[in-house]
Coordinates of N, CA and C in Angstrom, one line a residue:
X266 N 88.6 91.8 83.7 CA 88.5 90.4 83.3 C 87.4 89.7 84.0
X267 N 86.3 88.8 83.1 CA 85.3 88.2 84.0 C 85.7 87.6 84.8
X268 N 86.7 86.9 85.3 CA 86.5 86.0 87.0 C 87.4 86.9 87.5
X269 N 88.2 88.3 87.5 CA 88.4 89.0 88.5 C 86.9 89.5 88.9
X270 N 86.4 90.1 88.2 CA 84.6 90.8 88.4 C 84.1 89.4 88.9
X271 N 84.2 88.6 89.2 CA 83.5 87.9 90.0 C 83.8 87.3 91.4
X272 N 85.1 88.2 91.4 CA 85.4 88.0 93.3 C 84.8 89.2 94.0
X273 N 84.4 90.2 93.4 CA 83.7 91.4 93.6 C 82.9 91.5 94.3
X274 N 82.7 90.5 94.4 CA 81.3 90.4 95.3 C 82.0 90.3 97.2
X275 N 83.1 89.8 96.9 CA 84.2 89.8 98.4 C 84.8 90.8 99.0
X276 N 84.7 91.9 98.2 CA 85.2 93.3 98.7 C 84.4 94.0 99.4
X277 N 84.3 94.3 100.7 CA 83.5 95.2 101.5 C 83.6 96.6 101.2
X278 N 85.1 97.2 100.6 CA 85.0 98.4 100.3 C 86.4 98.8 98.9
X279 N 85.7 98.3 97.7 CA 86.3 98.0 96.5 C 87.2 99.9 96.7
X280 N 86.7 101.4 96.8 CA 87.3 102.1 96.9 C 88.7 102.3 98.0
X281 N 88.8 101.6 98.9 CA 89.7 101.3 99.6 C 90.9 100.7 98.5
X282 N 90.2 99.0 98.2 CA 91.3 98.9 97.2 C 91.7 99.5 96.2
X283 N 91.3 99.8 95.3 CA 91.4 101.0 94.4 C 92.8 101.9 94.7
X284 N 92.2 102.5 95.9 CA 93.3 103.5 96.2 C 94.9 103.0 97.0
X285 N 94.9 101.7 97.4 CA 96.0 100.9 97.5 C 96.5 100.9 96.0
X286 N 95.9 100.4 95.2 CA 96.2 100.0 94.0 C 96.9 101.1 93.5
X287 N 96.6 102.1 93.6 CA 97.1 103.4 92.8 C 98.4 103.6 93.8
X288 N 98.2 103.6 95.3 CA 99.7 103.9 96.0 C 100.7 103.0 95.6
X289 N 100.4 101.6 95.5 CA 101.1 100.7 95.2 C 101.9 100.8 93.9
X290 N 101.1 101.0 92.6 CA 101.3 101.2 91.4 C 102.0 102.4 90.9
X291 N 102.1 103.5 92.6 CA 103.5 104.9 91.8 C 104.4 104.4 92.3
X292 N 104.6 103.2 92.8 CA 106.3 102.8 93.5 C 107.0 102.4 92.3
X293 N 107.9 103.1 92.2 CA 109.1 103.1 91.0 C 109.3 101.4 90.9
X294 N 109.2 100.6 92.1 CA 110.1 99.1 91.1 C 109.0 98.3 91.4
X295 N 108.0 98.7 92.1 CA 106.7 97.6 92.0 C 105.5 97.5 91.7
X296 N 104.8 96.4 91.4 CA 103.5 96.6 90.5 C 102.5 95.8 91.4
X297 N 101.4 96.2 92.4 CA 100.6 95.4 92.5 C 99.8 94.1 91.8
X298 N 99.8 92.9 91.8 CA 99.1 92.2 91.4 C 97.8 91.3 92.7
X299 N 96.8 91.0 92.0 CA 95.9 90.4 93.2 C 94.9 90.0 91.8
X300 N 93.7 89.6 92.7 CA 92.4 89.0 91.5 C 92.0 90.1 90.8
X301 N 91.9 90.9 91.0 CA 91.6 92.4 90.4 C 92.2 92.9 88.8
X302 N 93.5 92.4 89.1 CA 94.6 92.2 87.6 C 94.1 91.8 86.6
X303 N 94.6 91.8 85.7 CA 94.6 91.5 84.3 C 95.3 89.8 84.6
X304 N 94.6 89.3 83.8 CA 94.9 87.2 83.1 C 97.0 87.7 83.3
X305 N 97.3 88.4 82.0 CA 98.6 89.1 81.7 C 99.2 89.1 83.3
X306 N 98.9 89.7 84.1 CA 99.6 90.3 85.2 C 99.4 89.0 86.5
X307 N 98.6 88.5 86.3 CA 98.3 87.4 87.1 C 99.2 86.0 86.8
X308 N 99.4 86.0 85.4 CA 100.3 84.6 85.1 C 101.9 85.5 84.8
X309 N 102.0 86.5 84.7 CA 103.3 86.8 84.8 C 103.9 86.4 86.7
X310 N 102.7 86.7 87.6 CA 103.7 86.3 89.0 C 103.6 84.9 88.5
X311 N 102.7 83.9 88.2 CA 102.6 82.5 88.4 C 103.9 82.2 87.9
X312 N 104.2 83.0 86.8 CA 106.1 82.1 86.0 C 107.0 82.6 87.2
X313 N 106.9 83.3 87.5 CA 108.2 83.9 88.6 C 107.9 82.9 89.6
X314 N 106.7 82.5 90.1 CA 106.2 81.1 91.1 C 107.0 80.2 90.8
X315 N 106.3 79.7 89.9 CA 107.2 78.2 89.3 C 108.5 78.6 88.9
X316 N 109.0 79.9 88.8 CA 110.3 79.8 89.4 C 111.0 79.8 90.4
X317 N 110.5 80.2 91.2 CA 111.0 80.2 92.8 C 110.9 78.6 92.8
X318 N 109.5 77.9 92.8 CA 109.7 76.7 93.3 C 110.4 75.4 92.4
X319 N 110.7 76.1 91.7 CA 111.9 74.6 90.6 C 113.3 75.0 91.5
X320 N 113.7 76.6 92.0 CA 114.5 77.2 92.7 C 114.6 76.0 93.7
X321 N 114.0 76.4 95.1 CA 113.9 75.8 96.0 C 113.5 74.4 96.4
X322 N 112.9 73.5 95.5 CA 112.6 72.4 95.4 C 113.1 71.4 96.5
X323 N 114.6 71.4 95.9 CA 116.0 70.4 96.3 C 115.8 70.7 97.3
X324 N 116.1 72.0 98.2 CA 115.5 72.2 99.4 C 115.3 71.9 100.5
X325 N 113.9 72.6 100.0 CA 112.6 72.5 100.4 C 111.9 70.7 100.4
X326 N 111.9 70.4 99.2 CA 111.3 69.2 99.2 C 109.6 69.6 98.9
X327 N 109.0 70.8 98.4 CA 108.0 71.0 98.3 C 108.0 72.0 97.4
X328 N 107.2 71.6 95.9 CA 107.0 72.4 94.6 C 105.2 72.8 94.9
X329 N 105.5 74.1 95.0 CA 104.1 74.6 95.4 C 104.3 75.7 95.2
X330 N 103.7 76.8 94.1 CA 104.1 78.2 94.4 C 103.3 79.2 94.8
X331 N 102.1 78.9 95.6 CA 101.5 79.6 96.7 C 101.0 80.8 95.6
X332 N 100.4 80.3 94.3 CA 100.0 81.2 93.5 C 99.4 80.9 92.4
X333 N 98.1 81.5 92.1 CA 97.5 80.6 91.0 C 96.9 81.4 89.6
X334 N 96.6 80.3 88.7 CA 96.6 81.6 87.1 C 94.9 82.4 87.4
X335 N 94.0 81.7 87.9 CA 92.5 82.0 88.3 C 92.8 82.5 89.4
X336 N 91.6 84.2 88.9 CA 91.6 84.9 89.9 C 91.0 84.8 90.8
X337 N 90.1 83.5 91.0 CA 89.2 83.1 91.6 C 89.8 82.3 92.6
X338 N 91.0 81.7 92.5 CA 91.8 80.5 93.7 C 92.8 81.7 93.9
X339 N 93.0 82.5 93.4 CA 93.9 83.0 94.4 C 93.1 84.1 95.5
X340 N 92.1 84.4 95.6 CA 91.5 85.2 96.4 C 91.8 86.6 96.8
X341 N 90.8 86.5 97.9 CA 91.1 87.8 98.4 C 92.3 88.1 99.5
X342 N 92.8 87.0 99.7 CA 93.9 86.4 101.0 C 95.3 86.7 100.2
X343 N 95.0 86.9 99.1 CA 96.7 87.3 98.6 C 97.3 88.4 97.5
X344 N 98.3 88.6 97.7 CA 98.8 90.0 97.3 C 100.0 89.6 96.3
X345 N 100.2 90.2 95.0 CA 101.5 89.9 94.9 C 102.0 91.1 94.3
X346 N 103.6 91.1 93.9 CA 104.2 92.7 93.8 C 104.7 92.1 92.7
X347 N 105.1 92.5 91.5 CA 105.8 92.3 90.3 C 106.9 93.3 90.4
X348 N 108.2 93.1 90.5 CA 109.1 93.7 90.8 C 110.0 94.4 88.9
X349 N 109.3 95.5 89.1 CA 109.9 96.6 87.7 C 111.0 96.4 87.3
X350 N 112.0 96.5 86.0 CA 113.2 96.2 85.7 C 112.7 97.5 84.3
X351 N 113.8 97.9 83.7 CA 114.4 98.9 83.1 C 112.9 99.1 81.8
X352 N 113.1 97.9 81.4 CA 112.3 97.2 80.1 C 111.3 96.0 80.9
X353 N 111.7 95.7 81.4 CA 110.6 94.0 81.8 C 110.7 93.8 83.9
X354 N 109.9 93.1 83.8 CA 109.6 92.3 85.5 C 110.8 91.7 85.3
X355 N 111.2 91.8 87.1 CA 112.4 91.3 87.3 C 112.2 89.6 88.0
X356 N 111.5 90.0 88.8 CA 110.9 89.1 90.0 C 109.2 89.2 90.3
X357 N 109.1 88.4 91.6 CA 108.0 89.0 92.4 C 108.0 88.4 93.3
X358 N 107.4 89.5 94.4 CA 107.3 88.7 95.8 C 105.6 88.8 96.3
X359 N 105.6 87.4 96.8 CA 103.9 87.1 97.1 C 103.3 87.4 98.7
X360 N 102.6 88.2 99.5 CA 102.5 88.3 100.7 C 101.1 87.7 100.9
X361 N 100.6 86.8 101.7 CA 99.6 86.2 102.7 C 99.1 87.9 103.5
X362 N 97.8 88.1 103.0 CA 97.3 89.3 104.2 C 96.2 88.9 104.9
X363 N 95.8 87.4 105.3 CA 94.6 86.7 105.9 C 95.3 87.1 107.6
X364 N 94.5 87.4 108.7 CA 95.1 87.7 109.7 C 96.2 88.3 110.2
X365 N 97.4 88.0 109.7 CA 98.4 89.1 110.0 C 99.2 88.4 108.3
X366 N 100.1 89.6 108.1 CA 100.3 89.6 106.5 C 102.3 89.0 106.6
X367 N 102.3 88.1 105.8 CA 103.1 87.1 105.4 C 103.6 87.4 104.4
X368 N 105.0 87.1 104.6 CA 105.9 87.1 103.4 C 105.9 85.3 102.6
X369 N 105.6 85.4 101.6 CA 105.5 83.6 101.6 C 106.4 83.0 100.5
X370 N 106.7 83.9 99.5 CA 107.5 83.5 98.6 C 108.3 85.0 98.1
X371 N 109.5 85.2 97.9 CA 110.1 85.9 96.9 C 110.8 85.4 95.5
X372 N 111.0 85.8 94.6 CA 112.1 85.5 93.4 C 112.1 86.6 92.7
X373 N 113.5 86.5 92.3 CA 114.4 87.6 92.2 C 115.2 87.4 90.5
X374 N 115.1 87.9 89.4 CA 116.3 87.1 88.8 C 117.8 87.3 89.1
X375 N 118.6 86.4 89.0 CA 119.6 86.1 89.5 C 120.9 87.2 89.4
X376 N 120.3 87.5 88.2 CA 121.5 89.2 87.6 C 121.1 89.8 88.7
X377 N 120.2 90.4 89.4 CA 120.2 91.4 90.4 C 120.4 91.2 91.7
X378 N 120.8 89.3 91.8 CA 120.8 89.6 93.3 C 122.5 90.1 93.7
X379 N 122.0 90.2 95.0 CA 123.2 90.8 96.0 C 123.6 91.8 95.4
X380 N 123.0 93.1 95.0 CA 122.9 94.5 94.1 C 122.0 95.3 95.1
X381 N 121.3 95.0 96.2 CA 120.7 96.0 96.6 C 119.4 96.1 96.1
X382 N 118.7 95.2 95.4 CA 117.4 95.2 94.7 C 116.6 95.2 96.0
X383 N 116.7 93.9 96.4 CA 115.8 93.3 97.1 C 115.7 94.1 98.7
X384 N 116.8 94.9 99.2 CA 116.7 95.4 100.4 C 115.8 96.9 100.1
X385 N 115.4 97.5 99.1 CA 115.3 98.3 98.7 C 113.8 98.0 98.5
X386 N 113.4 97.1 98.0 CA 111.9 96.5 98.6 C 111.4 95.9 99.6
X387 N 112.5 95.2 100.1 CA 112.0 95.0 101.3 C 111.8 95.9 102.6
X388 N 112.4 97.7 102.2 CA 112.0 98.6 103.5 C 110.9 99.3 102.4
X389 N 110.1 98.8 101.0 CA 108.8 99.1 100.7 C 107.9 98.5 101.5
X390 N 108.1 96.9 101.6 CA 107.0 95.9 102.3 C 106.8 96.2 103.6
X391 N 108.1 96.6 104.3 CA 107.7 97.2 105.8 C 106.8 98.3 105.7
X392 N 107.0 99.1 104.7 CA 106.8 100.8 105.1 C 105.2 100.2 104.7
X393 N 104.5 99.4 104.6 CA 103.4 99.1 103.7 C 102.7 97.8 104.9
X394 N 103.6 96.9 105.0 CA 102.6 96.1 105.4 C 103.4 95.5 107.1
X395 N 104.2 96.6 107.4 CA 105.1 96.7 109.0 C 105.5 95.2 109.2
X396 N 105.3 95.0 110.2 CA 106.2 93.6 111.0 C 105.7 92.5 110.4
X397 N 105.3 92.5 109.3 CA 105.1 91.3 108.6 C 105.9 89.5 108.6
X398 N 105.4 88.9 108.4 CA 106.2 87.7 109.0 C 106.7 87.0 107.7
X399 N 107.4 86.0 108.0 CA 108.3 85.6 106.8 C 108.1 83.9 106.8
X400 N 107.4 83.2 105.6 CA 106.7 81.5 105.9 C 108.3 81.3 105.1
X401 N 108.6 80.0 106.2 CA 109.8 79.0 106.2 C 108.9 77.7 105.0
X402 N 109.7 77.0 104.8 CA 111.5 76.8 104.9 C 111.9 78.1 103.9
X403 N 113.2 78.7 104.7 CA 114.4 79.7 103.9 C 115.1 79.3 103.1
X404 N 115.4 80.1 102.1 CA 116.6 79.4 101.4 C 117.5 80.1 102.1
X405 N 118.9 79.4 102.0 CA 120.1 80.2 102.3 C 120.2 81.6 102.2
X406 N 119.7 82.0 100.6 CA 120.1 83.2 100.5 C 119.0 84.6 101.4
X407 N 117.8 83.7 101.1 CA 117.0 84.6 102.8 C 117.5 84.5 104.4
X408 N 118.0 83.2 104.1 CA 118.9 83.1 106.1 C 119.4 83.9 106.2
X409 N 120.3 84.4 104.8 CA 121.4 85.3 105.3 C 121.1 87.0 105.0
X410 N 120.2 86.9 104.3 CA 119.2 88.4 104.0 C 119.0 88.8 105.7
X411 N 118.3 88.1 105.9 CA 117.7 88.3 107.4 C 118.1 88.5 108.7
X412 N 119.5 87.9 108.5 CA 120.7 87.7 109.6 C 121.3 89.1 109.7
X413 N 121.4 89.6 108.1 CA 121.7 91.1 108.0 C 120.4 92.2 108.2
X414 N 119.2 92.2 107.7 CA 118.5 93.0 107.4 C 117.5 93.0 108.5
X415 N 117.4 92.0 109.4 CA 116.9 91.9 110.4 C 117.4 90.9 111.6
X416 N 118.6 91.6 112.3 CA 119.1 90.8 113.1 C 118.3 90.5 114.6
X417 N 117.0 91.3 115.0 CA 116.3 91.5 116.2 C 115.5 91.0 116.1
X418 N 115.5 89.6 114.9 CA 113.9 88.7 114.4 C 112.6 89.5 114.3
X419 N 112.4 90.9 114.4 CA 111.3 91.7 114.3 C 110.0 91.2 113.7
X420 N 110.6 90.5 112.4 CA 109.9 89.7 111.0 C 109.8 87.8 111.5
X421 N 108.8 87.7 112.2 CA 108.8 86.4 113.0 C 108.3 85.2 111.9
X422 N 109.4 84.0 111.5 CA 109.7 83.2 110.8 C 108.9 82.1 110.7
X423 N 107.7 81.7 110.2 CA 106.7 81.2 110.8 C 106.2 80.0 109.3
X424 N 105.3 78.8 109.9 CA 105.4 77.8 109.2 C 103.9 77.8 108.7
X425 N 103.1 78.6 109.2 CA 101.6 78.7 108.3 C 101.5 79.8 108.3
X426 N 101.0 80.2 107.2 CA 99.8 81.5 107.1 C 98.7 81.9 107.6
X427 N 98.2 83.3 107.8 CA 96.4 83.5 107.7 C 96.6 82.6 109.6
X428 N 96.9 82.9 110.2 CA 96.7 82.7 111.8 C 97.4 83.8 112.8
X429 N 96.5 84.0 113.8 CA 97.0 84.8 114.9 C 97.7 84.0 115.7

């Protein structure tokens, strides 16, 4: 796509990414997306965005889904995972990799939660991107993800991105 080929010029070592892309892309339930993607694969995370944030709203008090249709605004600073389903994307979850790499939004559709989906990706994002940190405000149903899946705070809960 022309304005993915025009972040190209930001990659210090496009065969690096490449070969992420390919590790990323044999994981049975996830799909890399970043500027690199297809228009298709870039506005499929944007709908799962604006749904997390119509989600969280009430909240939160902040409709922002930390994700854009141009591959151009969303840069080289972000990552997202389209989460596989039988026939179609189920979800996606978006990670911050500017300075140390951030969890910043997930969404899930609703039939699969509390099934084991989401813990089952979430020991992908460790095995991939280790102690990664997780940007607040939480919903409930992450407080309590967390309480279980990481009770030693290892995954430090943090209110900006892209900072040491």
């Amino acid at each position: 796509d022309e304005r993915s080929a025009q972040m190209r010029q930001f990659i210090k070592d496009e065969s690096r990414v490449r070969r992420f892309l390919e590790y990323v892309n044999d994981w049975d339930s996830l799909r890399g997306v970043g500027f690199w993607s297809s228009q298709e694969e870039i506005d499929a995370v944007h709908h799962y965005a604006c749904l997390f944030a119509q989600e969280t709203s009430k909240d939160s008090g902040t409709w922002m889904p930390y994700w854009f249709r141009d591959a151009r605004l969303i840069g080289t600073s972000r990552i997202a995972y389209l989460i596989k389903g039988a026939e179609s994307y189920q979800g996606a979850v978006v990670m911050d990799i500017v300075d140390y790499k951030t969890l910043a939004w997930l969404w899930l559709t609703p039939r699969l939660r509390r099934r084991g989906v989401f813990a089952s990706i979430w020991r992908q994002l460790e095995h991939y991107h280790g102690n990664f940190k997780v940007l607040a405000p939480l919903s409930k149903a992450m407080q309590s993800f967390l309480s279980a899946k990481d009770p030693d705070g290892t995954h430090e809960i943090v209110t900006e991105t892209g900072h040491s």
